[in-house]
mmCIF file of C-alpha atoms and ligand atoms in Angstrom:
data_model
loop_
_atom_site.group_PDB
_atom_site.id
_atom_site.type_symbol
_atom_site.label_atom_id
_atom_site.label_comp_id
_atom_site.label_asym_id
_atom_site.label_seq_id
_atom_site.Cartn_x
_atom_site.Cartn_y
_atom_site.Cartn_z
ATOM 1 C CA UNK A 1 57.183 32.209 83.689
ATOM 2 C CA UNK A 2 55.147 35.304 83.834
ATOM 3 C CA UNK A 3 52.877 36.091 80.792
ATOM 4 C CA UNK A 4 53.959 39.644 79.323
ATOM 5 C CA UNK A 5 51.542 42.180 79.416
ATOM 6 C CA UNK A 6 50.706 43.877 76.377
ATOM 7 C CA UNK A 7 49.692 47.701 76.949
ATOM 8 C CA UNK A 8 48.285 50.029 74.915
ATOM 9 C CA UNK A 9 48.977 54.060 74.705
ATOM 10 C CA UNK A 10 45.635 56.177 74.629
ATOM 11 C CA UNK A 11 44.830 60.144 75.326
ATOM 12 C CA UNK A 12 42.774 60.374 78.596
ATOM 13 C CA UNK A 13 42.807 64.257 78.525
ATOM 14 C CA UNK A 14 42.916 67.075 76.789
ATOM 15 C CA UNK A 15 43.535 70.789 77.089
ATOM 16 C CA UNK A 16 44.431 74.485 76.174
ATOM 17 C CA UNK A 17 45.234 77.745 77.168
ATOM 18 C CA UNK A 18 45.587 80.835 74.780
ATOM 19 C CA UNK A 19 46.695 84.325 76.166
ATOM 20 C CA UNK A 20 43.795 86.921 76.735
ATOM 21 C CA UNK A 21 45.369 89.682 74.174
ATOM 22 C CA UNK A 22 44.186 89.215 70.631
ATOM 23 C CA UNK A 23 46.448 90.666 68.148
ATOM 24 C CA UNK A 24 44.656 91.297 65.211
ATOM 25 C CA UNK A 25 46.209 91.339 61.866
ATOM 26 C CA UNK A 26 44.828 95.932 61.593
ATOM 27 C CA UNK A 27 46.804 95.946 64.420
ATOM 28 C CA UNK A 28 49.655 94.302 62.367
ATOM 29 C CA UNK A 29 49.118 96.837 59.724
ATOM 30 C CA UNK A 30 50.067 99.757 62.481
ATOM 31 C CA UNK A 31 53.242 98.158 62.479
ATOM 32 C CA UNK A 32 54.417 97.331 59.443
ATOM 33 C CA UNK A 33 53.520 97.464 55.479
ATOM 34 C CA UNK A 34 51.034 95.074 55.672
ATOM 35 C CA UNK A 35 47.045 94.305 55.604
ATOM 36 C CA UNK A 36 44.456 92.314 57.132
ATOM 37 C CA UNK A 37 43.411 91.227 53.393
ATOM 38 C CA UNK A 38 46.627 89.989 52.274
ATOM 39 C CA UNK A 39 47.267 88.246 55.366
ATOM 40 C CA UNK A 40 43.747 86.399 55.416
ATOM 41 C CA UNK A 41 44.071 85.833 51.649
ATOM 42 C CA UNK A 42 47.641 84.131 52.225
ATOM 43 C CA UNK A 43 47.193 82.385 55.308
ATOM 44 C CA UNK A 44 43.765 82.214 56.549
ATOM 45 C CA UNK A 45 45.235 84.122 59.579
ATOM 46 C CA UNK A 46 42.583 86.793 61.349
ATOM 47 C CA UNK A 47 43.894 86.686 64.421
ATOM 48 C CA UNK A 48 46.693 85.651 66.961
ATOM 49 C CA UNK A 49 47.245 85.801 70.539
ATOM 50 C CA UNK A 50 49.969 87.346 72.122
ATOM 51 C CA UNK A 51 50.935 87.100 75.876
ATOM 52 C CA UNK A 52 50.939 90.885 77.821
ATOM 53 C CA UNK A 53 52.993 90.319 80.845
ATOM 54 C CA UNK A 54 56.249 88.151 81.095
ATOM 55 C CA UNK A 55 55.720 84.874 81.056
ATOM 56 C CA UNK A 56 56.950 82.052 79.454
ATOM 57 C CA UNK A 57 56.038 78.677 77.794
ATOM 58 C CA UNK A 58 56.248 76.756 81.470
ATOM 59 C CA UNK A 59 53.662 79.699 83.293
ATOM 60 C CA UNK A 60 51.421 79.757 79.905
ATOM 61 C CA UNK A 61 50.806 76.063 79.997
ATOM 62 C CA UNK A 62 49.717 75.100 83.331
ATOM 63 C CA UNK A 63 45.872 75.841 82.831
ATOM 64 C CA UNK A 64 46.097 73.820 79.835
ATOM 65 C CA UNK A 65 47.467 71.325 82.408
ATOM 66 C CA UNK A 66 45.327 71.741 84.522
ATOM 67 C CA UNK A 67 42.188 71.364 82.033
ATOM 68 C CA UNK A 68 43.926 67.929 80.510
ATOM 69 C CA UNK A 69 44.199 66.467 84.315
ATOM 70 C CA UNK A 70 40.367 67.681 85.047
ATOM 71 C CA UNK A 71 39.597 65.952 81.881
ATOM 72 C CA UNK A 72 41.565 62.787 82.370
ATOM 73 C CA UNK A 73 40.510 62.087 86.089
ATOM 74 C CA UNK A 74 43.810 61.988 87.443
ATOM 75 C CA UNK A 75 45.639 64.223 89.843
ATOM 76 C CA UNK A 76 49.081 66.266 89.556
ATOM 77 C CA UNK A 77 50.410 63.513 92.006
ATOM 78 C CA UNK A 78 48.885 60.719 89.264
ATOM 79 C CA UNK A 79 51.501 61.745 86.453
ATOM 80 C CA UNK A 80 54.698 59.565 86.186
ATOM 81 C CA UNK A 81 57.045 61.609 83.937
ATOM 82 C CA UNK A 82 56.482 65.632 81.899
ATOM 83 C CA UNK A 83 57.252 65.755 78.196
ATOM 84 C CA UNK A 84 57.481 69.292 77.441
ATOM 85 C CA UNK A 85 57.612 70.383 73.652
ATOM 86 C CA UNK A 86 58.483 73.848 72.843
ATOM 87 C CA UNK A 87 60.304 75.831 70.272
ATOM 88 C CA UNK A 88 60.652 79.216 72.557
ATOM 89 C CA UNK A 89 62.042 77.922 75.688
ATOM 90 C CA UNK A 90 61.569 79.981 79.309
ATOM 91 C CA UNK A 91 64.987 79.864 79.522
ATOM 92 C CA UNK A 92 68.175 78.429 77.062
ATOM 93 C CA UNK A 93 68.730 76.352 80.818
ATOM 94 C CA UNK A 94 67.131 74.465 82.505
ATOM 95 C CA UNK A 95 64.217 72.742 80.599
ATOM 96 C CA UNK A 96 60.932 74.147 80.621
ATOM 97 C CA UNK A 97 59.792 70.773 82.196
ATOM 98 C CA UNK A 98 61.367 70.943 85.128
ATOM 99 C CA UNK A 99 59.840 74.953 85.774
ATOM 100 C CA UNK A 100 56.438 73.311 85.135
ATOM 101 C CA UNK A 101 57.437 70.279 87.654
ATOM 102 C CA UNK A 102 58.336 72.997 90.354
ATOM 103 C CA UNK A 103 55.141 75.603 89.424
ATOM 104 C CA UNK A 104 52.578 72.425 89.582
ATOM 105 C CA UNK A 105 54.023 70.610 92.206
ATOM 106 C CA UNK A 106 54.810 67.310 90.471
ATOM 107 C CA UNK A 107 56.530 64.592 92.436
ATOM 108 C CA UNK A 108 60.290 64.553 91.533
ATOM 109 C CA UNK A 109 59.618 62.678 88.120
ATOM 110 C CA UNK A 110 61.171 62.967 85.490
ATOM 111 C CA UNK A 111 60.424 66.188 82.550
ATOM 112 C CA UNK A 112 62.119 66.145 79.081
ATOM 113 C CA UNK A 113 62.366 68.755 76.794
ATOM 114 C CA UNK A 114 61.704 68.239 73.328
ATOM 115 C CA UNK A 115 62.583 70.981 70.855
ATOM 116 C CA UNK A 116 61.478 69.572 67.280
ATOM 117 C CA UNK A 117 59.529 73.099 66.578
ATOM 118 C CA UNK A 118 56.008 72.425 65.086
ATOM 119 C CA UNK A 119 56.628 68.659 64.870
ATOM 120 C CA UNK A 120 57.179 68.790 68.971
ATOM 121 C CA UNK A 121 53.635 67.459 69.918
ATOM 122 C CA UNK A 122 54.109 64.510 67.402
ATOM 123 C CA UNK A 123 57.088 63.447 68.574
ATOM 124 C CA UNK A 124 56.371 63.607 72.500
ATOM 125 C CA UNK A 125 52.810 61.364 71.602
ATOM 126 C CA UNK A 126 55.847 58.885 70.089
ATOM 127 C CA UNK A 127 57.486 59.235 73.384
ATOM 128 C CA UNK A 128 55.153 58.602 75.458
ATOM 129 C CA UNK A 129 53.574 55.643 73.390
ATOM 130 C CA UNK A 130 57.004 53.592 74.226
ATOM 131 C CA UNK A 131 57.169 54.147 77.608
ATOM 132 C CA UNK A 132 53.366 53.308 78.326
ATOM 133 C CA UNK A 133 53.305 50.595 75.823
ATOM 134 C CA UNK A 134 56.649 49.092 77.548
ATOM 135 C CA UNK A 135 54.746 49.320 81.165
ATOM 136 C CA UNK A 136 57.491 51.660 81.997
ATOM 137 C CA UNK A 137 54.780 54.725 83.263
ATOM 138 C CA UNK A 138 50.652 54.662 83.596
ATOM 139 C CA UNK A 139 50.198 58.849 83.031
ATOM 140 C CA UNK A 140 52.286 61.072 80.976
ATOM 141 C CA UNK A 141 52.048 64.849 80.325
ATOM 142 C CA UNK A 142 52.773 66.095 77.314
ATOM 143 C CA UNK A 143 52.748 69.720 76.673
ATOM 144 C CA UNK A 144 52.786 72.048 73.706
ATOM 145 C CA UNK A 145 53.664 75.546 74.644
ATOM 146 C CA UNK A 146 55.003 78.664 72.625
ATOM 147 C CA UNK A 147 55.875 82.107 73.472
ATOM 148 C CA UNK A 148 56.635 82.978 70.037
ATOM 149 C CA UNK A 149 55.582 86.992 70.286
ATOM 150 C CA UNK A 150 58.867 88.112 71.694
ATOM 151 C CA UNK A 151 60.696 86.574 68.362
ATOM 152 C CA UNK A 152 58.438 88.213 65.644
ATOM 153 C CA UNK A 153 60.116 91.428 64.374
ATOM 154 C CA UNK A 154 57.223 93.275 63.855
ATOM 155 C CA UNK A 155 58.811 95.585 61.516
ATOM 156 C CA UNK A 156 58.603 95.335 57.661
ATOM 157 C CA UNK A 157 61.676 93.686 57.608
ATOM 158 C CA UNK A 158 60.292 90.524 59.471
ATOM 159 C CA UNK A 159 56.862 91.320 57.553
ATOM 160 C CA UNK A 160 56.914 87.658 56.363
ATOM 161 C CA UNK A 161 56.782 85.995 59.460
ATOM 162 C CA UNK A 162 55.677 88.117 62.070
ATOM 163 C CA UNK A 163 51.604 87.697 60.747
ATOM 164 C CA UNK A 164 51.936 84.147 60.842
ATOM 165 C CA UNK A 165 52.715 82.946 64.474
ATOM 166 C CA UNK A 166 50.806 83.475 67.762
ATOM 167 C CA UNK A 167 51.248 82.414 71.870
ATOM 168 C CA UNK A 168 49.260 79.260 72.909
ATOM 169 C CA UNK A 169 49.667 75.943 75.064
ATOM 170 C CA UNK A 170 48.351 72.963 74.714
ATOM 171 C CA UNK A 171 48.171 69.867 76.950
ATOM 172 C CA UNK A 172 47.460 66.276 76.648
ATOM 173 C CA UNK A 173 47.494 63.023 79.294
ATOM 174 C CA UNK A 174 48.778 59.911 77.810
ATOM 175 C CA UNK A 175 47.620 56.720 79.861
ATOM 176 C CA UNK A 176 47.875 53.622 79.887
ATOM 177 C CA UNK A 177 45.218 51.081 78.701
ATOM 178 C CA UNK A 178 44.688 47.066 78.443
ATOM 179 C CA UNK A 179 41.496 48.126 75.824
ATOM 180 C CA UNK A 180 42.182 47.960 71.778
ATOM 181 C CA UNK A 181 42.487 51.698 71.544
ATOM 182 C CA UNK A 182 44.770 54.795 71.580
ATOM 183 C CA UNK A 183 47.955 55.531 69.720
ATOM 184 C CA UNK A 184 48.783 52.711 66.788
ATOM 185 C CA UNK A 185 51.182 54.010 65.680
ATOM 186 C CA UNK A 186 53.708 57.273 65.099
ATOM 187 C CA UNK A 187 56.243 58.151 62.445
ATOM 188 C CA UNK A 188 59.046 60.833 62.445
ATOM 189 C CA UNK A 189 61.708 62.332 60.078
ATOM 190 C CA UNK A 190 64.416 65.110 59.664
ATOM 191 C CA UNK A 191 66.149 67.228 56.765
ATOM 192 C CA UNK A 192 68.581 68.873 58.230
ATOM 193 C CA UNK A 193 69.660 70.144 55.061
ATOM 194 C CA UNK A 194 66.626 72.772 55.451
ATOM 195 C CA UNK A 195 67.793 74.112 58.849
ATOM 196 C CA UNK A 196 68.413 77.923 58.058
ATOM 197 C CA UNK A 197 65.041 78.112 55.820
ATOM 198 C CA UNK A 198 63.322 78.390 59.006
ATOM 199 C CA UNK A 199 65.719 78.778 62.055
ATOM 200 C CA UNK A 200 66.302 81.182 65.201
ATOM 201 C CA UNK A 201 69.916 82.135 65.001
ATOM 202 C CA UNK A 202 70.969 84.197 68.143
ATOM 203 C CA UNK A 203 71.548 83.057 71.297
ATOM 204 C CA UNK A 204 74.294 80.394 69.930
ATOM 205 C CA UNK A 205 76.994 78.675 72.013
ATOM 206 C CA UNK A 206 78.780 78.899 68.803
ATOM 207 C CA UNK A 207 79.547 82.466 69.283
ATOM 208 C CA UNK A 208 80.979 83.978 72.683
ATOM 209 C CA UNK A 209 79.517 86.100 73.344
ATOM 210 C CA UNK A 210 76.091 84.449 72.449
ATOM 211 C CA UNK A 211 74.309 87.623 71.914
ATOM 212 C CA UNK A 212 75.984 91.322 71.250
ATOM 213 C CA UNK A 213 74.635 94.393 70.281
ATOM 214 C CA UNK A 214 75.388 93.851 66.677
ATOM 215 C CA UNK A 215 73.600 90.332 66.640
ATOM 216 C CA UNK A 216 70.316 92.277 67.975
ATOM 217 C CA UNK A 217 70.988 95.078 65.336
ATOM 218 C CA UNK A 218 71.116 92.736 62.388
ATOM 219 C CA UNK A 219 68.067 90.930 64.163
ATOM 220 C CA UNK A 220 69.156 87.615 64.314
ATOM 221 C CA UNK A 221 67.468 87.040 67.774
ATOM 222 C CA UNK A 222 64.139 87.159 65.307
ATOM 223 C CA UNK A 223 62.810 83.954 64.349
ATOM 224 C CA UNK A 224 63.396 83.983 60.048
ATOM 225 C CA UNK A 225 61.994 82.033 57.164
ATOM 226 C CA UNK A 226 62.033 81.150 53.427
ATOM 227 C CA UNK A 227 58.290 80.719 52.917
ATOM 228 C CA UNK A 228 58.206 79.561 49.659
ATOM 229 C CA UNK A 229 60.543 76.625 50.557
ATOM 230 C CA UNK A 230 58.477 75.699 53.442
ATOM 231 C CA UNK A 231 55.767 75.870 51.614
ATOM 232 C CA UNK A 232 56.471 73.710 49.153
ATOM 233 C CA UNK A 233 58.126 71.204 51.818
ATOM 234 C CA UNK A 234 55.370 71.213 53.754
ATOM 235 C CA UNK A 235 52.677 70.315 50.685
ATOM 236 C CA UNK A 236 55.112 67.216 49.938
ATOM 237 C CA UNK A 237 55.527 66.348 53.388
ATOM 238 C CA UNK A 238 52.328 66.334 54.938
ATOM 239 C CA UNK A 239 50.205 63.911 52.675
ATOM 240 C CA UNK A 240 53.247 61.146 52.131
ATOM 241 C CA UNK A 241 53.406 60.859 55.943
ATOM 242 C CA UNK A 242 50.063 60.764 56.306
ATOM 243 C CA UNK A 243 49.443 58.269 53.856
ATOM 244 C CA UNK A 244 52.659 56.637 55.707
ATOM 245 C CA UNK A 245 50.518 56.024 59.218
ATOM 246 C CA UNK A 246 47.933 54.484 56.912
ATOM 247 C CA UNK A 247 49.496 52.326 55.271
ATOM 248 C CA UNK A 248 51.245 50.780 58.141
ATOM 249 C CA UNK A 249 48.315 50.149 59.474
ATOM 250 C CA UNK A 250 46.321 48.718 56.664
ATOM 251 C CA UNK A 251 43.865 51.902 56.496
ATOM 252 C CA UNK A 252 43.212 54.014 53.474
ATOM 253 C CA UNK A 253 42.152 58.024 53.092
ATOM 254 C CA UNK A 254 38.173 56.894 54.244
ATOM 255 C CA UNK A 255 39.090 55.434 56.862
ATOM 256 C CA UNK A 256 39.941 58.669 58.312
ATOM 257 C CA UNK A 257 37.000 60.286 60.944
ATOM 258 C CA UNK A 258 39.521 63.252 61.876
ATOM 259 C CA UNK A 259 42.982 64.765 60.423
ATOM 260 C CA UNK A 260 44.428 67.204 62.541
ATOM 261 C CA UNK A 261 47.231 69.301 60.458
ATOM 262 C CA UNK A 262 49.607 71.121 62.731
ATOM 263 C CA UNK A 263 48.331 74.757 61.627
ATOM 264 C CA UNK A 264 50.864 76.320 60.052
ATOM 265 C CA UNK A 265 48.604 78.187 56.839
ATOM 266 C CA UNK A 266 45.091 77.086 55.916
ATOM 267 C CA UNK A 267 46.649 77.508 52.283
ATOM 268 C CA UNK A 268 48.664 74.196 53.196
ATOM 269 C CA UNK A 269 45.552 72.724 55.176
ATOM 270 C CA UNK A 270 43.750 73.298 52.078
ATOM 271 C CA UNK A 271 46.006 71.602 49.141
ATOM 272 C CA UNK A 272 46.445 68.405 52.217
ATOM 273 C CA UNK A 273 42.714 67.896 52.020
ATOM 274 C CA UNK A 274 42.567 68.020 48.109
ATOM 275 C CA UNK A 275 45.758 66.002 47.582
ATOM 276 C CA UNK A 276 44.300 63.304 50.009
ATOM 277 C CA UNK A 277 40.568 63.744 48.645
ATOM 278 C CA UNK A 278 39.676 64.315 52.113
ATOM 279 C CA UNK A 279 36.074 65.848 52.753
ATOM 280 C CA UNK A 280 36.361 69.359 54.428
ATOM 281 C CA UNK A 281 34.553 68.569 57.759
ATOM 282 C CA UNK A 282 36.843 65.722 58.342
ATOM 283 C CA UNK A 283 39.913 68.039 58.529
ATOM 284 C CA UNK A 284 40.071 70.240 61.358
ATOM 285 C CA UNK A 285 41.451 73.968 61.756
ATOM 286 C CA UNK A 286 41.844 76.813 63.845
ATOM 287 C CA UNK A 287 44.280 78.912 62.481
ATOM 288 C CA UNK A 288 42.103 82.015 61.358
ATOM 289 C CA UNK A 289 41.910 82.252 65.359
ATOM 290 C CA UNK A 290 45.575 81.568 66.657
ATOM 291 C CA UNK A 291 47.706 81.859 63.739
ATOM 292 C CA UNK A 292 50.642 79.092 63.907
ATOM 293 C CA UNK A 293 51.477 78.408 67.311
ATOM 294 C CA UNK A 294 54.245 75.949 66.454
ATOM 295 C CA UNK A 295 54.516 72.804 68.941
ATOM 296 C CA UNK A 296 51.262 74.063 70.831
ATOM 297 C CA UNK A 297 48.995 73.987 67.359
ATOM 298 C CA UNK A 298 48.274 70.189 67.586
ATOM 299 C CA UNK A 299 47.251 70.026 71.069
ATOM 300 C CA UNK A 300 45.133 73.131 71.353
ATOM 301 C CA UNK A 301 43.415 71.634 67.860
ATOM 302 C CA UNK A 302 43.323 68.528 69.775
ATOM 303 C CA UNK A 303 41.509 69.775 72.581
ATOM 304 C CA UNK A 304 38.951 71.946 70.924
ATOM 305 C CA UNK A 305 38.113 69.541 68.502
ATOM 306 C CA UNK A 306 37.490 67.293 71.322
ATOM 307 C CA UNK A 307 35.826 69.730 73.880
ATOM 308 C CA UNK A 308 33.703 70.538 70.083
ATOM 309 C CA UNK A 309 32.700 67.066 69.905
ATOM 310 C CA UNK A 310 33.925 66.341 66.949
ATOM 311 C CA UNK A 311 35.985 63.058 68.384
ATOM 312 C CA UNK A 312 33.923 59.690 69.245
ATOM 313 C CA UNK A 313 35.282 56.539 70.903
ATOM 314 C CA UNK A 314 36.541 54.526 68.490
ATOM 315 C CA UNK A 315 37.418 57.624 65.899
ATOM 316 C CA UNK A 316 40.140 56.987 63.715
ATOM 317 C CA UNK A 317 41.978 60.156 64.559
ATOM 318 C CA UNK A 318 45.505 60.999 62.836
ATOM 319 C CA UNK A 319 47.521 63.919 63.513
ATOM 320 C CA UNK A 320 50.324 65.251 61.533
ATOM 321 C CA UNK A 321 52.814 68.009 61.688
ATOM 322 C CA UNK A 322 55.849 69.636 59.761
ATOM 323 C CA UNK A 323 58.256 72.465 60.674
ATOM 324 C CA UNK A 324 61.374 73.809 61.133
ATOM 325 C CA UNK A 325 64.358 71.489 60.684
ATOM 326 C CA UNK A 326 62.466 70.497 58.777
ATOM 327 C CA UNK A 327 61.028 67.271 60.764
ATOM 328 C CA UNK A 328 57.825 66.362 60.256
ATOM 329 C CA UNK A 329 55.502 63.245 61.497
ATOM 330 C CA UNK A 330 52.067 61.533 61.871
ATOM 331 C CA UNK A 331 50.116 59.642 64.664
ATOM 332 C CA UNK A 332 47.209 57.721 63.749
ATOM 333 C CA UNK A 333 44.842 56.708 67.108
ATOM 334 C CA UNK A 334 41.833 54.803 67.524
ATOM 335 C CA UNK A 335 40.308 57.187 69.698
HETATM 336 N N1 COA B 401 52.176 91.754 54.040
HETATM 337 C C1 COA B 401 52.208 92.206 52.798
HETATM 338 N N2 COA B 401 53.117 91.808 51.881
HETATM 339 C C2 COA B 401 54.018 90.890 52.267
HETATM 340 C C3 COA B 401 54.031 90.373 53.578
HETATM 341 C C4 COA B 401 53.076 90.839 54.484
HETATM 342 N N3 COA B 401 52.993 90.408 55.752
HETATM 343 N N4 COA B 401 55.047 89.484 53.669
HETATM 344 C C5 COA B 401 55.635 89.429 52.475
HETATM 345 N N5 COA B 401 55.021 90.285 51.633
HETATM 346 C C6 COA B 401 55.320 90.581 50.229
HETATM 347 C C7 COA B 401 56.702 90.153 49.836
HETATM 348 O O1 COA B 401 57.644 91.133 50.201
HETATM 349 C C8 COA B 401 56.562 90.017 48.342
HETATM 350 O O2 COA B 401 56.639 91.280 47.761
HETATM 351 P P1 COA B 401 57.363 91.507 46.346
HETATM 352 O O3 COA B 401 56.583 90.652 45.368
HETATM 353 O O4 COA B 401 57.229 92.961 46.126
HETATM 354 O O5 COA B 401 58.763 91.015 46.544
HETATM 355 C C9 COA B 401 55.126 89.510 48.156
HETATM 356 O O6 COA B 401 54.467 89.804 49.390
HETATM 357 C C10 COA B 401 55.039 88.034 47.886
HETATM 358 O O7 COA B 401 55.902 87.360 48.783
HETATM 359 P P2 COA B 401 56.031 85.818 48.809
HETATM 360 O O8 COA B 401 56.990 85.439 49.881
HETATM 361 O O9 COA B 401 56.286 85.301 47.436
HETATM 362 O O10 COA B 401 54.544 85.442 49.200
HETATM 363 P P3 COA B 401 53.896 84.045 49.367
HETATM 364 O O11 COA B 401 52.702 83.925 48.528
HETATM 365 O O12 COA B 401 54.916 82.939 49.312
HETATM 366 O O13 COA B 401 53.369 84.136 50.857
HETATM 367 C C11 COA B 401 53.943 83.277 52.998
HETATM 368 C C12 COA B 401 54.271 84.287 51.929
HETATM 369 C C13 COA B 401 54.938 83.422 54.134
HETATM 370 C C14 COA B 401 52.544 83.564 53.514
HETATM 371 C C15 COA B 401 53.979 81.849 52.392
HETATM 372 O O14 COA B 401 55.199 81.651 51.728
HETATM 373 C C16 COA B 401 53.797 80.766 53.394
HETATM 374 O O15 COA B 401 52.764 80.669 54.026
HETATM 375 N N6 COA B 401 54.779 79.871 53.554
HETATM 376 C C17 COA B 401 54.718 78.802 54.502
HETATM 377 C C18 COA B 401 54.894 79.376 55.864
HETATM 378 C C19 COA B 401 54.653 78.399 56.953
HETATM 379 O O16 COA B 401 53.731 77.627 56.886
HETATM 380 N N7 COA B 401 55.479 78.439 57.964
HETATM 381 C C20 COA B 401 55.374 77.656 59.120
HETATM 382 C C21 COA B 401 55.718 76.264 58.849
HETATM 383 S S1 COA B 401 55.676 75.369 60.304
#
């Protein structure tokens, strides 16, 4: 009988690619009732990025690809199967995947889309961890990309939201290993109960036609959200699922070398770190650069930290996101 091999899931590249145009948040303020202090004071926001010619999610991503293949090794003929997480879709059909498997020249494998909003990075690492650790596939791409500019309603009616999320892609390889490291574990969850606190209406296939002129005069094609009930999700969230990857695997709050928050407001980062008792150089963000770039926030954190050296071999590393949904989720790796 043949012994069963026992695999393990581990991150052999990283990368990210933000659009050249910085947005910053005076040039907010020539749009709408608004200033750079209040935005910095309530979010930690400075900047964003927003894209300046049309492109979508699948075009924005490939030199984050490309950088997370460089850095892995590995070739575009090396990857088995595309997991591509995004929010803001190129199109409502077909997948964004399946552009990027035409645009990079992939072999005919196959490409998912994944469209859990900020929690998408998170839950394609949980993906990809059963198909490596079954011996299914040896590479996987995973990608986190966002167009999320052409949803802001930069008017003072979409005030709220529009200063908080930016453009970005991020990209990571997930390979297969016989070593004691990478990915020990992930854990996801929903609450569908929150959808409309932070939900895209228009286009929906529940209304024919799926977008009319009165749809785009309400604005309902504008991404909308309750903050103060995401915000208070979010601080509840975040450190029980954190502490949740611990647990499971017999770790406690200093055992942690890295947490990665998705970046959603450093106002959040900042009550995760004191609920956890976490020191502030072990908790990594970016946001006062990029804003919230929903599904691509992890990855591009991922990826600078890295390229930053702030990740060793044998780092324990956990990642954690929550968003719209709401769904939210941790990964703990041994780096
Ligand atoms: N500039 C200036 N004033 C603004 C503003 C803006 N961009 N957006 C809202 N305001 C105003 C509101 O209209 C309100 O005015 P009022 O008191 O006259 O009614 C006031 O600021 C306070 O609004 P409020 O919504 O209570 O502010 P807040 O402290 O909750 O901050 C958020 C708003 C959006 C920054 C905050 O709720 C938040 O960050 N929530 C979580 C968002 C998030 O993380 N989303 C992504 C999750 S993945």
């Amino acid at each position: 009988m043949s012994k069963k091999m026992n695999f393990n899931a581990y991150i052999s590249g990283t990368g990210f690619n933000i659009p050249e145009r910085v947005v910053t948040n005076d040039e907010l303020s020539n749009y709408m009732d608004t200033s750079h202090d209040w935005i910095v004071e309530r979010t930690g926001i400075e900047e964003r990025r927003y894209i300046d010619s049309e492109i979508g999610p699948s075009e924005l991503s490939i030199p984050a690809v490309q950088m997370a293949l460089k850095n892995a090794n590995l070739q575009v003929q090396d990857i088995d199967f595309i997991i591509f997480a995004t929010s803001t879709p190129d199109y409502y059909a077909p997948g964004s995947g399946c552009l990027l498997q035409n645009k990079m020249g992939f072999n005919n494998i196959g490409a998912l889309d994944i469209r859990v909003q900020c929690s998408g990075f998170i839950y394609g690492l949980s993906i990809a961890e059963q198909y490596i650790k079954n011996g299914t596939y040896e590479n996987i791409l995973l990608v986190g990309s966002e167009v999320q500019s052409t949803a802001m309603d930069l008017t003072n009616r979409g005030r709220d939201v529009s200063v908080i999320f930016g453009d970005g892609a991020g990209a990571a390889i997930i390979s297969k290993t016989t070593k004691d490291k990478g990915i020990l574990s992930s854990h996801l969850h929903s609450e569908g109960k929150y959808a409309k606190e932070l939900w895209l209406e228009t286009p929906s296939s529940k209304k024919n036609p799926r977008v009319s002129s009165d749809m785009l005069k309400e604005g309902s094609q504008f991404l909308k959200m309750n903050g103060r009930e995401v915000f208070k999700n979010a601080v509840k969230r975040f450190p029980e699922v954190i502490e949740e990857c611990l647990n499971a695997n017999d770790f406690n709050v200093n055992d942690i070398d890295l947490l990665i928050p998705h970046q959603a407001n450093i106002r959040i980062i900042q009550m995760i770190q004191k609920k956890l008792n976490l020191e502030t150089k072990k908790v990594y963000s970016n946001i006062q650069k990029y804003g919230n770039t929903t599904a691509a926030s992890i990855p591009i954190a991922l990826a600078e930290a890295y390229n930053d050296n702030l990740i060793k071999d044998n780092d324990l590393v956990v990642l954690a996101a929550f968003g719209s949904g709401f769904t939210w989720g941790s990964t703990i790796i041994k780096w």
